[in-house]
Short mmCIF file of C-alpha atoms in Angstrom, two decimals:
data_model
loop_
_atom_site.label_atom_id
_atom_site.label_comp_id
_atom_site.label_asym_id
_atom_site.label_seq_id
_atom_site.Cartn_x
_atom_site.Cartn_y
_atom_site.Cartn_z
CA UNK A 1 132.00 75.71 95.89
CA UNK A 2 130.71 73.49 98.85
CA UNK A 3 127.29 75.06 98.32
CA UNK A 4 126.77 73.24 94.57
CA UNK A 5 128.22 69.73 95.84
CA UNK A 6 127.30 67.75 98.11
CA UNK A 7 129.85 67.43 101.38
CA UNK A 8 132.62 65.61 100.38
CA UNK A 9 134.90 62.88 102.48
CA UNK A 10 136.77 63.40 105.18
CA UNK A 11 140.56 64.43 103.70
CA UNK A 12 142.96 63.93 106.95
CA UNK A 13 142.66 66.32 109.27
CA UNK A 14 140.63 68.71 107.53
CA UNK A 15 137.05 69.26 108.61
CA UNK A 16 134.15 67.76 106.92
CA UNK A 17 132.44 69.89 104.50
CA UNK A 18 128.82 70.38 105.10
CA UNK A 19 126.54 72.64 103.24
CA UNK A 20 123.13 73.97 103.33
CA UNK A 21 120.30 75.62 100.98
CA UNK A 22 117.69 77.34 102.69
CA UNK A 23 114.88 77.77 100.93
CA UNK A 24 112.65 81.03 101.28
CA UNK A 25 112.79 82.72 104.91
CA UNK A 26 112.65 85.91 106.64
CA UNK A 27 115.68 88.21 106.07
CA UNK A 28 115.80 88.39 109.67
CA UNK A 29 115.37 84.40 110.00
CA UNK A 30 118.53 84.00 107.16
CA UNK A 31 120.54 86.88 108.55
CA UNK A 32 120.67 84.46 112.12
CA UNK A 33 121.27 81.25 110.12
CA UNK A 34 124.71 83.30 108.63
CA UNK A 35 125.27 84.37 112.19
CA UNK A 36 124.96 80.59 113.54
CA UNK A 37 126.64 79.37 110.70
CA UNK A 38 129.59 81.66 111.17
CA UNK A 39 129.36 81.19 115.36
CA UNK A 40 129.47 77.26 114.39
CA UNK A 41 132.12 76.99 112.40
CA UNK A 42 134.27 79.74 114.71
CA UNK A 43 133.62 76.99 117.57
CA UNK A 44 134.91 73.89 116.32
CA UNK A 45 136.89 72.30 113.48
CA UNK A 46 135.26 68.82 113.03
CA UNK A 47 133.18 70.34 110.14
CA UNK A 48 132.83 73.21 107.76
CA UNK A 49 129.67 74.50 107.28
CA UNK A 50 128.64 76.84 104.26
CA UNK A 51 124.71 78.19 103.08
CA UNK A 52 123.20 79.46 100.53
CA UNK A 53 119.69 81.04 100.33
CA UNK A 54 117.26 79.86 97.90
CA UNK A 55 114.31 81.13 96.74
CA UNK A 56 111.00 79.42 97.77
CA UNK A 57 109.10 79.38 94.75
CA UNK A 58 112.13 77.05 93.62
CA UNK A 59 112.14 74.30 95.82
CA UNK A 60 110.64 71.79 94.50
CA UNK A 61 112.13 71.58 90.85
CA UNK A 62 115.51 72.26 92.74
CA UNK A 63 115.44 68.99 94.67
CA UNK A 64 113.67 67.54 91.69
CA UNK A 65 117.01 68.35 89.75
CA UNK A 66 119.19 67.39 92.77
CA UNK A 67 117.91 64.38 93.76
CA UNK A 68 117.86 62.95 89.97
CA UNK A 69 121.38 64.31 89.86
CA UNK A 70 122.25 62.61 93.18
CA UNK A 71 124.29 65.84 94.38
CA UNK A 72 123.63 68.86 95.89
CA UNK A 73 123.66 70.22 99.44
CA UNK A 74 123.54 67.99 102.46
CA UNK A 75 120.69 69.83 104.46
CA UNK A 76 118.02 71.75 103.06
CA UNK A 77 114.88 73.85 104.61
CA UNK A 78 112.06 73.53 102.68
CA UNK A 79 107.73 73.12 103.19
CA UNK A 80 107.24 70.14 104.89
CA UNK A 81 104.80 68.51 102.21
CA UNK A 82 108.14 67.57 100.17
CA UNK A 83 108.95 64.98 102.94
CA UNK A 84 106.32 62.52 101.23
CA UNK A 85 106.86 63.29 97.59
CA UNK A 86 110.61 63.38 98.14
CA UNK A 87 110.82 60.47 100.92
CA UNK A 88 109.31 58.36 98.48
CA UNK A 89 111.69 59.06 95.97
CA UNK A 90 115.10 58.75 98.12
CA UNK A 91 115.98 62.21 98.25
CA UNK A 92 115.49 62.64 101.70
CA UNK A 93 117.17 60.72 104.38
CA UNK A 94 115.60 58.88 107.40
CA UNK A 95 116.11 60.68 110.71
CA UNK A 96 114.75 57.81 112.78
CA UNK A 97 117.99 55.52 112.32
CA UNK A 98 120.35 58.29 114.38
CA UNK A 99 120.09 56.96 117.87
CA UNK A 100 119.01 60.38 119.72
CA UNK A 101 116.09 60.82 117.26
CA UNK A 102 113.79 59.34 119.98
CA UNK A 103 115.24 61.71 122.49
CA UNK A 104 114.95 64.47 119.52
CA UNK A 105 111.17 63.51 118.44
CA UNK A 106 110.27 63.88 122.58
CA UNK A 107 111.15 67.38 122.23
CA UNK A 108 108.76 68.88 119.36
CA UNK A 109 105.17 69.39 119.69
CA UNK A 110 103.78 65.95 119.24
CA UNK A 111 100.83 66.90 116.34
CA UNK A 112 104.03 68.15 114.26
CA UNK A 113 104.94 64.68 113.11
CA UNK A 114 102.57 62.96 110.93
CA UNK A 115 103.06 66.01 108.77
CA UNK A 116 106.88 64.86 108.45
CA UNK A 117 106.57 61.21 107.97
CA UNK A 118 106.04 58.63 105.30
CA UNK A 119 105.99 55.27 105.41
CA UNK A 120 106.84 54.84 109.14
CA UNK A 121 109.95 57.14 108.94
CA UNK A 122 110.84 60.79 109.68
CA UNK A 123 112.17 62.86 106.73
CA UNK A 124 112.87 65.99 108.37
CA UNK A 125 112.54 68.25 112.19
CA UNK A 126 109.68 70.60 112.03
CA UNK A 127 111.35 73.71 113.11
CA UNK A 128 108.43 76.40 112.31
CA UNK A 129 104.80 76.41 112.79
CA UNK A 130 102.71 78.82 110.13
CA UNK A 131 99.13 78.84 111.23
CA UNK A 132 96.73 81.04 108.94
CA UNK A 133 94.74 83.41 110.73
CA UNK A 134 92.41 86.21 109.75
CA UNK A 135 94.08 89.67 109.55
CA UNK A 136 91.76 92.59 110.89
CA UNK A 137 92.44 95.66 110.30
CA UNK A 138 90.93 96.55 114.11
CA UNK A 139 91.05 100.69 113.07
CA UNK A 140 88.97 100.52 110.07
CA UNK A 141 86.14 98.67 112.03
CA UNK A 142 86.42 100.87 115.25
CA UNK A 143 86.16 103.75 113.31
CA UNK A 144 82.92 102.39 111.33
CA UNK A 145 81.29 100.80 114.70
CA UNK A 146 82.07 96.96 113.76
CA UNK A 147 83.00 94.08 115.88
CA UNK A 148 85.30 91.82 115.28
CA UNK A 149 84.18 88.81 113.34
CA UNK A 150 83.35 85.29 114.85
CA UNK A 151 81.33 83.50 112.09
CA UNK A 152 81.13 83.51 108.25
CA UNK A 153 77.43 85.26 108.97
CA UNK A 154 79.36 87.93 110.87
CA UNK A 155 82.05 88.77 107.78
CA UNK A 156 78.85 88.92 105.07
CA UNK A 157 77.19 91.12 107.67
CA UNK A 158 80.09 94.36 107.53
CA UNK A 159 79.62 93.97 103.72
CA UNK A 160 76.75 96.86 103.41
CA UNK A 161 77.70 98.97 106.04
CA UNK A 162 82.10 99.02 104.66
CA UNK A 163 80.34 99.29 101.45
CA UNK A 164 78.96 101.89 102.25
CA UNK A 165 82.41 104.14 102.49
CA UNK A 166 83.85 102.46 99.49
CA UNK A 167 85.65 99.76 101.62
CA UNK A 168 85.56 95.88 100.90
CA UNK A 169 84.90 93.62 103.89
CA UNK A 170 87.42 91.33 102.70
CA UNK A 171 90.08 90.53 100.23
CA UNK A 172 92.08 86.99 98.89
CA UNK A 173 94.37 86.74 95.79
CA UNK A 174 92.21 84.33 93.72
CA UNK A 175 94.98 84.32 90.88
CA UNK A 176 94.96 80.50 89.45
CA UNK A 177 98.11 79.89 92.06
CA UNK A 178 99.17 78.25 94.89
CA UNK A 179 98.51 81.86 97.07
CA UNK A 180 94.66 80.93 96.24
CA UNK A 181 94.24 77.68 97.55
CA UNK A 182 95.83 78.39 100.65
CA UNK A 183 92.95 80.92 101.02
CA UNK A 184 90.37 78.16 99.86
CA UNK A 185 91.86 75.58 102.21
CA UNK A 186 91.75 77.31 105.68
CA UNK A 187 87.64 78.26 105.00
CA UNK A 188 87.15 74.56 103.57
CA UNK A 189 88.64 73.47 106.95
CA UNK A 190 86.89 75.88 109.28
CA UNK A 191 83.41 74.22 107.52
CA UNK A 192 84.57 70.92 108.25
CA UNK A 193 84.98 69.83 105.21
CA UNK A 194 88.84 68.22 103.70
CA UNK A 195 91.03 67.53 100.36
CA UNK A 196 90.47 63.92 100.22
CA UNK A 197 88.05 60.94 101.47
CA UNK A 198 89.06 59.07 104.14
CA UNK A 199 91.34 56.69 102.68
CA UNK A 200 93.10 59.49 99.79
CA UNK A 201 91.15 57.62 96.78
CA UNK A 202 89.08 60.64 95.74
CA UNK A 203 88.49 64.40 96.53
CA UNK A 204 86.66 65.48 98.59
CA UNK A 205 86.97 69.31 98.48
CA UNK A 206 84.08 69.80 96.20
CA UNK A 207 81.58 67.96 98.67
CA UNK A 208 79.06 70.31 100.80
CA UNK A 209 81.79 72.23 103.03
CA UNK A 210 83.95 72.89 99.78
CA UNK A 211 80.35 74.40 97.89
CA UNK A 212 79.07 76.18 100.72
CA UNK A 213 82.62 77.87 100.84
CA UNK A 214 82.97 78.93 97.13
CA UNK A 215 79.19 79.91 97.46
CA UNK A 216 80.04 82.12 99.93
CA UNK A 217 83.29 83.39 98.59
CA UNK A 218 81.25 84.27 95.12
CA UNK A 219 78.35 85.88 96.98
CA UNK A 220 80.55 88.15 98.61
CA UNK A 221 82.46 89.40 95.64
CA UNK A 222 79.22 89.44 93.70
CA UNK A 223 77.45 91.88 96.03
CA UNK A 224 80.44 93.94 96.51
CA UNK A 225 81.95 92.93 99.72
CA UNK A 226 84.92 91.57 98.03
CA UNK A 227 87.40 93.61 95.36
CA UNK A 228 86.00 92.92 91.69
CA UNK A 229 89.33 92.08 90.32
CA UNK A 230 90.12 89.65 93.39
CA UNK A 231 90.19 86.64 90.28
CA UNK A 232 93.40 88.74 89.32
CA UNK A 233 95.44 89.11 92.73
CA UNK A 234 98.44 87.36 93.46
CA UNK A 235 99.53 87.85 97.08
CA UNK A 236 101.56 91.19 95.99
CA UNK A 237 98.39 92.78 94.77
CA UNK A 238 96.10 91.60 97.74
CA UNK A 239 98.35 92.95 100.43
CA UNK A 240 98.92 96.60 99.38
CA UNK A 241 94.86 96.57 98.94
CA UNK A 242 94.41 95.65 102.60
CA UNK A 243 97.44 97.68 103.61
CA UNK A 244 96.14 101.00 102.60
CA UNK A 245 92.74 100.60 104.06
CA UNK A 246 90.73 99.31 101.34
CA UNK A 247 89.71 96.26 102.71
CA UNK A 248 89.28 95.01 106.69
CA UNK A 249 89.94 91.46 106.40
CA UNK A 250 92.31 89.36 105.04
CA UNK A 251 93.25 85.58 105.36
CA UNK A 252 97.18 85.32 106.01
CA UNK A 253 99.91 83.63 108.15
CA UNK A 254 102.55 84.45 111.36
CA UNK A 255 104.63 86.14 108.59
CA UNK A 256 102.02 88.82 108.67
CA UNK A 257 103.26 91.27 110.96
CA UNK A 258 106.84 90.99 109.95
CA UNK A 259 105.54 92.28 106.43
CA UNK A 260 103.26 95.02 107.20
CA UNK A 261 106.23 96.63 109.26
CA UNK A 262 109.08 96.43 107.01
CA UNK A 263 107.05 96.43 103.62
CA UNK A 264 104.11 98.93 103.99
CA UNK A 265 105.48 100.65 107.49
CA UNK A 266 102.00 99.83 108.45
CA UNK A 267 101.10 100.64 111.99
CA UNK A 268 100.93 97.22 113.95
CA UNK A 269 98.66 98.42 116.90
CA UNK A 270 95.65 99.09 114.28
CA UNK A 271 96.29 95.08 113.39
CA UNK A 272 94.95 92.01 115.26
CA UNK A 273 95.36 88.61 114.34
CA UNK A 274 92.10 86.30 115.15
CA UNK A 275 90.80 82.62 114.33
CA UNK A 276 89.95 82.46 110.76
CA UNK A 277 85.38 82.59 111.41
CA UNK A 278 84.02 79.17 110.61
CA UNK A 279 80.17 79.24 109.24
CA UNK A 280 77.72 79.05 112.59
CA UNK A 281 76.24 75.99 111.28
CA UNK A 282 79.26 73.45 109.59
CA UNK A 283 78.47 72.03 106.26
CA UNK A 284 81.18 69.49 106.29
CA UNK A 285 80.93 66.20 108.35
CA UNK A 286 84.52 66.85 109.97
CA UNK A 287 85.37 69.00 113.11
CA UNK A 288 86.32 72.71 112.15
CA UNK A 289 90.56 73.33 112.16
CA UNK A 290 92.87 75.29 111.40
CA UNK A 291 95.35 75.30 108.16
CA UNK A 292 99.03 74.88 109.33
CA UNK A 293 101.98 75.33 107.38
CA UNK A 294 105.42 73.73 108.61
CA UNK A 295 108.45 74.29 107.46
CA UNK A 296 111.27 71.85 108.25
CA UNK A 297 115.00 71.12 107.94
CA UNK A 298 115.81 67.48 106.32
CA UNK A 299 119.47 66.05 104.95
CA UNK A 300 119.45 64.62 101.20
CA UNK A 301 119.09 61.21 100.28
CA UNK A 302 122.27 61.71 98.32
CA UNK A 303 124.38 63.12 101.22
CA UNK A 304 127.87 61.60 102.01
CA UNK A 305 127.98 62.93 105.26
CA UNK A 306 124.27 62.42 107.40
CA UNK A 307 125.94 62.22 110.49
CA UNK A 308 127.73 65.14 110.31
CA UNK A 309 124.31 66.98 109.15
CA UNK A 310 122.50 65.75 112.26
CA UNK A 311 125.20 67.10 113.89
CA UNK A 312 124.19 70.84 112.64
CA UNK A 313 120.87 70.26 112.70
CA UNK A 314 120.87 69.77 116.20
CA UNK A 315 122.97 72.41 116.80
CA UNK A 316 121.41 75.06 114.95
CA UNK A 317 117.53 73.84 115.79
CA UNK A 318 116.89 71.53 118.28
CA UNK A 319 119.63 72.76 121.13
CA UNK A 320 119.64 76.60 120.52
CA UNK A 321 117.76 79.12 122.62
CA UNK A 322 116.59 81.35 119.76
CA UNK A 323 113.83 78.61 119.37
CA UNK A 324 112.57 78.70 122.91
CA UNK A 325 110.12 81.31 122.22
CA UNK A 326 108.05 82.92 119.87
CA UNK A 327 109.83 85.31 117.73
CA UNK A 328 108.18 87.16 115.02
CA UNK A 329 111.77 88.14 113.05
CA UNK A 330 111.69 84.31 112.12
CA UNK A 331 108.20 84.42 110.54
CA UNK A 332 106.68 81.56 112.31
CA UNK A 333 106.20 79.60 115.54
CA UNK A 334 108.60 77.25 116.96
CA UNK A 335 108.08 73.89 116.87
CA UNK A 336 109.61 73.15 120.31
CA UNK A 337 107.11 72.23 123.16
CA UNK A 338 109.65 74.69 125.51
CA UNK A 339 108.33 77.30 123.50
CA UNK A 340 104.39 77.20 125.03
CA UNK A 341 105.68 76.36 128.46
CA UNK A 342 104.13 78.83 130.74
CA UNK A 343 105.74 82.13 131.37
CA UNK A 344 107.28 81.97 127.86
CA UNK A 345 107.09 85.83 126.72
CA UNK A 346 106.84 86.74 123.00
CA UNK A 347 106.35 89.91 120.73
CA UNK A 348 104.33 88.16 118.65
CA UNK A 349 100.91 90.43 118.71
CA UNK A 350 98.07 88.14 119.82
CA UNK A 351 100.59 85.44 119.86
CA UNK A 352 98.10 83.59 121.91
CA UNK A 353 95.61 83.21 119.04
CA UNK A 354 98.37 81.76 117.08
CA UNK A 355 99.96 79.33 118.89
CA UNK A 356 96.34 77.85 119.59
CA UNK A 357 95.16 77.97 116.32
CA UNK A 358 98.69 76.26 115.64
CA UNK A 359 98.24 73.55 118.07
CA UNK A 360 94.32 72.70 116.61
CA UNK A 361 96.19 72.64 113.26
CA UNK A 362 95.44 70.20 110.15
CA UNK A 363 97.99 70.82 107.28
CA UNK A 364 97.83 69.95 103.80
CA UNK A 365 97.94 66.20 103.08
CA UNK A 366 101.10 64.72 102.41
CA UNK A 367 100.04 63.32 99.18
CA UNK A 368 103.57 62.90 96.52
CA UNK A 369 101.37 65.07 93.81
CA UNK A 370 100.06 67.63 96.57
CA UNK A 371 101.72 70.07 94.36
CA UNK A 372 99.86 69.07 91.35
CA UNK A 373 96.43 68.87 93.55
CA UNK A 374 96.96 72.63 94.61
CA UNK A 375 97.19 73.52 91.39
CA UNK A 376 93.46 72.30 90.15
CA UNK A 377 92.12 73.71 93.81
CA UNK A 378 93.33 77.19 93.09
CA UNK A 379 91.92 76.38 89.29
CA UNK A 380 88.42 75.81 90.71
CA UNK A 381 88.59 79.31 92.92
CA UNK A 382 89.38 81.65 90.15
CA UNK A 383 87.35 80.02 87.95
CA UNK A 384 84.43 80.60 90.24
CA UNK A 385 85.49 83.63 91.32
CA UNK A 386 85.80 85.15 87.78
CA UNK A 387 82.79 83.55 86.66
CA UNK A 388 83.68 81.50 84.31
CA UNK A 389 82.05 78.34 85.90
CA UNK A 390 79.67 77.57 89.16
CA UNK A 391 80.76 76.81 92.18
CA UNK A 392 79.63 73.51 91.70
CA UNK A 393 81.00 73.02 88.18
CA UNK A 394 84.21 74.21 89.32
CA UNK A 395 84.79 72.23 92.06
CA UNK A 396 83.69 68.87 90.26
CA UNK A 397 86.01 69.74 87.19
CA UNK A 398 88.81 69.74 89.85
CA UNK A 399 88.10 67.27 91.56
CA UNK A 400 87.46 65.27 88.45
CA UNK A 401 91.23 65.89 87.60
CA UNK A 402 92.21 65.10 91.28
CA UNK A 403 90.69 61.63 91.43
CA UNK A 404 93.01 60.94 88.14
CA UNK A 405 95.79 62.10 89.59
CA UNK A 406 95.15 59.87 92.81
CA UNK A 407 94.42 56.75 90.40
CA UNK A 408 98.04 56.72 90.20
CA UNK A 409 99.19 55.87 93.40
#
C-alpha cells in the first residue's frame, strides 16, 4: 500500500501518490487529519493522499529504519528534536528551497524556528506548541485553605499541612525514562540553569540550578510531600495518583485537560493550569523559562515527490482555519501567530497561562544524540530519587556520560 512506500511517479494521468505517518496525536487531532485527508483528496485529483497513524514511542527507530532503507512515507509528524539528528543524516528534506517558504516562515511564531533548523536550513513547519505547566488540583487546596503556588518555597510549604490528611503536595513519574526528564527539565529551567554550556561541549545540568533542583525534588519525597514509590512511576501510574485526589500538583503539558476528561472523567472546573514555580532566589546563571515541546510536520529525505508534499502540507497546516485558534481536541497550541491575535477565543482552560508560558519557551536542545542525553538525565533523577546515589553523584555520573557522548560531534 501507498502508506509502506514512498509516493511513487507520476503514471499519465493518474494522481500522484502521497502518503503520510503521523506519529502519536490526539484521537481527536487524527480523527481531523482522516477528515482533511478524505476532504483533500474529494477536492482535487492532482494527488492521492493516504495516512497512517503511528505510535509515538516509535518514531525515532522508524525513521531510523526508513531513512537507512531510503523508503517510506513522504511526510511524517513527529517531535521536533528529530529535525537535527535526522537533518544531519538526509532523512529530512529542506523546506527553505520551495519558493513560498519565506512567505510560509512569516506566518509562524518567530521563536518556533531555531527549534526546527540545522545547519542554516528548515527541516520541518512547527504546527503545535506543548508548553509544560503545573497542574493544580484547585479543589483539594480550597478545601484545605491553600493558595495556589508561586515559588518552589511555596510547593515545600503545603507539604505538612496535605500531609497532614494523607495527601502528597506533589507527584512526577521518576521511572529511569524519558517521562522523567521532562519533569527534571522544566524545574532545571525555571532555576535558570540548562543541558549544556554555552557552546554544547559539556553538560551543564548537574551545575548549581540542576543540584538545587534534585535537592529539592529528594527533600520533598524524603519528608513525605512526594509519593514514596515516585522512583517507580511512569506517566500511567503518576496520573491516576493525581487524578483521584492523592496528590495537588503535578508537572504536565496542553494535553492535560484532554486526558483528565476522556481518561479519568475528571471534573475540569476543580483543575487550573499555572506557570510551573521557579525557586524565589535562582541558582542558575540563566534567566528562568519555560520547557516547550513542538511537534512538527517534515517530508523525507528519500521522498520522490517534495513538491507535491509541500503541497499538503500547506494545505492541511499552514492555510486551514482549524489552526487559527487554540483548540484543546488537538492537544497543543498552534504554531500560527493568527492564533494569539487579539479577540482569538479558545476552550482551552487558562489558555492564557499557556500560550505565555509557550511564547517564553526554551525547548530541548537540538543536539543529534538528544535522545541518548535524555536517557542519562532521567538516569540521574531516579537514581536520586530512589536513593541509590546523591544528588550530586548522580548528576556528575550523567553528566560524565554526556560530555562523552558530546566528544563525538
Amino acid at each position: 500500500s501507498g502508506g509502506c512506500q514512498a509516493g511513487g511517479e507520476r503514471a499519465a494521468g493518474e494522481p500522484v501518490p502521497v502518503s503520510m505517518w503521523m506519529f502519536g496525536g490526539s484521537t481527536e487531532q487524527n480523527a481531523w487529519v482522516r477528515q482533511e485527508v478524505e476532504r483533500f483528496n474529494a477536492a482535487q485529483d492532482e494527488i492521492a493522499l493516504d495516512f497512517e497513524t503511528r505510535d509515538w514511542a516509535t518514531q525515532r527507530e522508524s525513521l531510523i529504519t526508513a531513512t537507512i532503507a531510503g523508503a517510506g512515507p513522504d511526510i511524517i509528524r513527529v517531535h521536533h528534536m528529530y529535525s537535527v539528528e535526522f537533518g544531519e543524516l538526509g532523512g529530512l528534506y529542506p523546506l527553505d528551497g520551495f519558493a513560498d517558504f519565506p512567505a510560509a516562515k512569516e506566518r509562524i511564531l518567530d521563536n518556533l524556528w531555531e527549534h526546527v533548523a540545522y545547519d542554516g536550513q528548515h527541516y520541518g513547519l512547527p504546527i503545535l506548541i506543548l508548553p509544560f505547566v503545573l497542574a493544580v488540583n484547585k479543589d483539594l487546596l480550597n478545601r484545605h485553605g491553600l493558595e495556589i503556588p508561586l515559588t518552589w518555597e511555596d510547593m515545600m510549604a503545603m507539604g505538612p499541612v496535605l500531609k497532614e490528611q494523607d495527601i502528597y503536595a506533589f507527584t512526577m513519574p521518576a521511572e529511569a525514562n524519558q517521562d522523567a526528564a521532562y519533569r527534571f527539565l522544566p524545574m532545571l529551567y525555571k532555576a535558570g540553569g540548562r543541558v549544556f554550556n554555552e557552546d554544547w561541549t559539556k553538560a551543564a545540568f548537574n551545575g548549581p540550578a540542576g543540584l538545587a533542583t534534585l535537592e529539592y525534588l529528594v527533600s520533598m519525597k524524603e519528608q513525605g510531600f512526594m509519593p514514596p514509590a515516585c522512583a517507580a512511576y511512569a506517566d500511567d501510574e503518576n496520573m491516576a495518583l493525581w487524578c483521584t485526589g492523592k496528590a495537588a500538583l503535578s508537572i504536565e503539558g496542553p494535553w492535560w485537560q484532554t486526558v483528565l476528561e476522556d481518561r479519568y472523567g475528571f471534573p475540569l472546573e476543580k483543575m487550573q493550569l499555572i506557570k510551573v514555580p521557579a525557586p524565589a532566589q535562582l541558582p542558575g546563571p540563566h534567566p528562568s523559562r519555560t520547557l516547550l515541546d513542538l511537534v512538527m510536520v517534515s517530508i523525507t529525505g528519500y521522498s520522490q515527490v517534495p513538491e507535491e508534499a509541500w503541497t499538503v502540507i500547506k494545505a492541511l497546516w499552514l492555510d486551514h482555519p482549524q489552526w487559527e485558534a487554540p483548540d484543546p481536541l488537538m492537544g497543543g497550541f498552534p504554531a500560527l501567530k493568527v492564533a494569539y491575535a487579539p479577540g482569538v477565543e479558545s476552550e482551552f482552560i487558562t489558555g492564557e497561562v499557556l500560550a505565555a508560558a509557550g511564547q517564553n519557551g526554551l525547548a530541548w536542545p537540538g543536539h543529534p544524540a538528544i535522545t541518548q542525553i535524555q536517557r542519562s538525565m532521567a538516569d540521574a533523577l531516579n537514581m536520586a530519587m530512589s536513593g541509590t546515589l546523591s544528588p550530586k553523584e548522580a548528576l556528575d555520573q550523567a553528566a560524565a556520560e554526556v560530555d562523552e557522548i558530546l566528544e563525538d560531534y
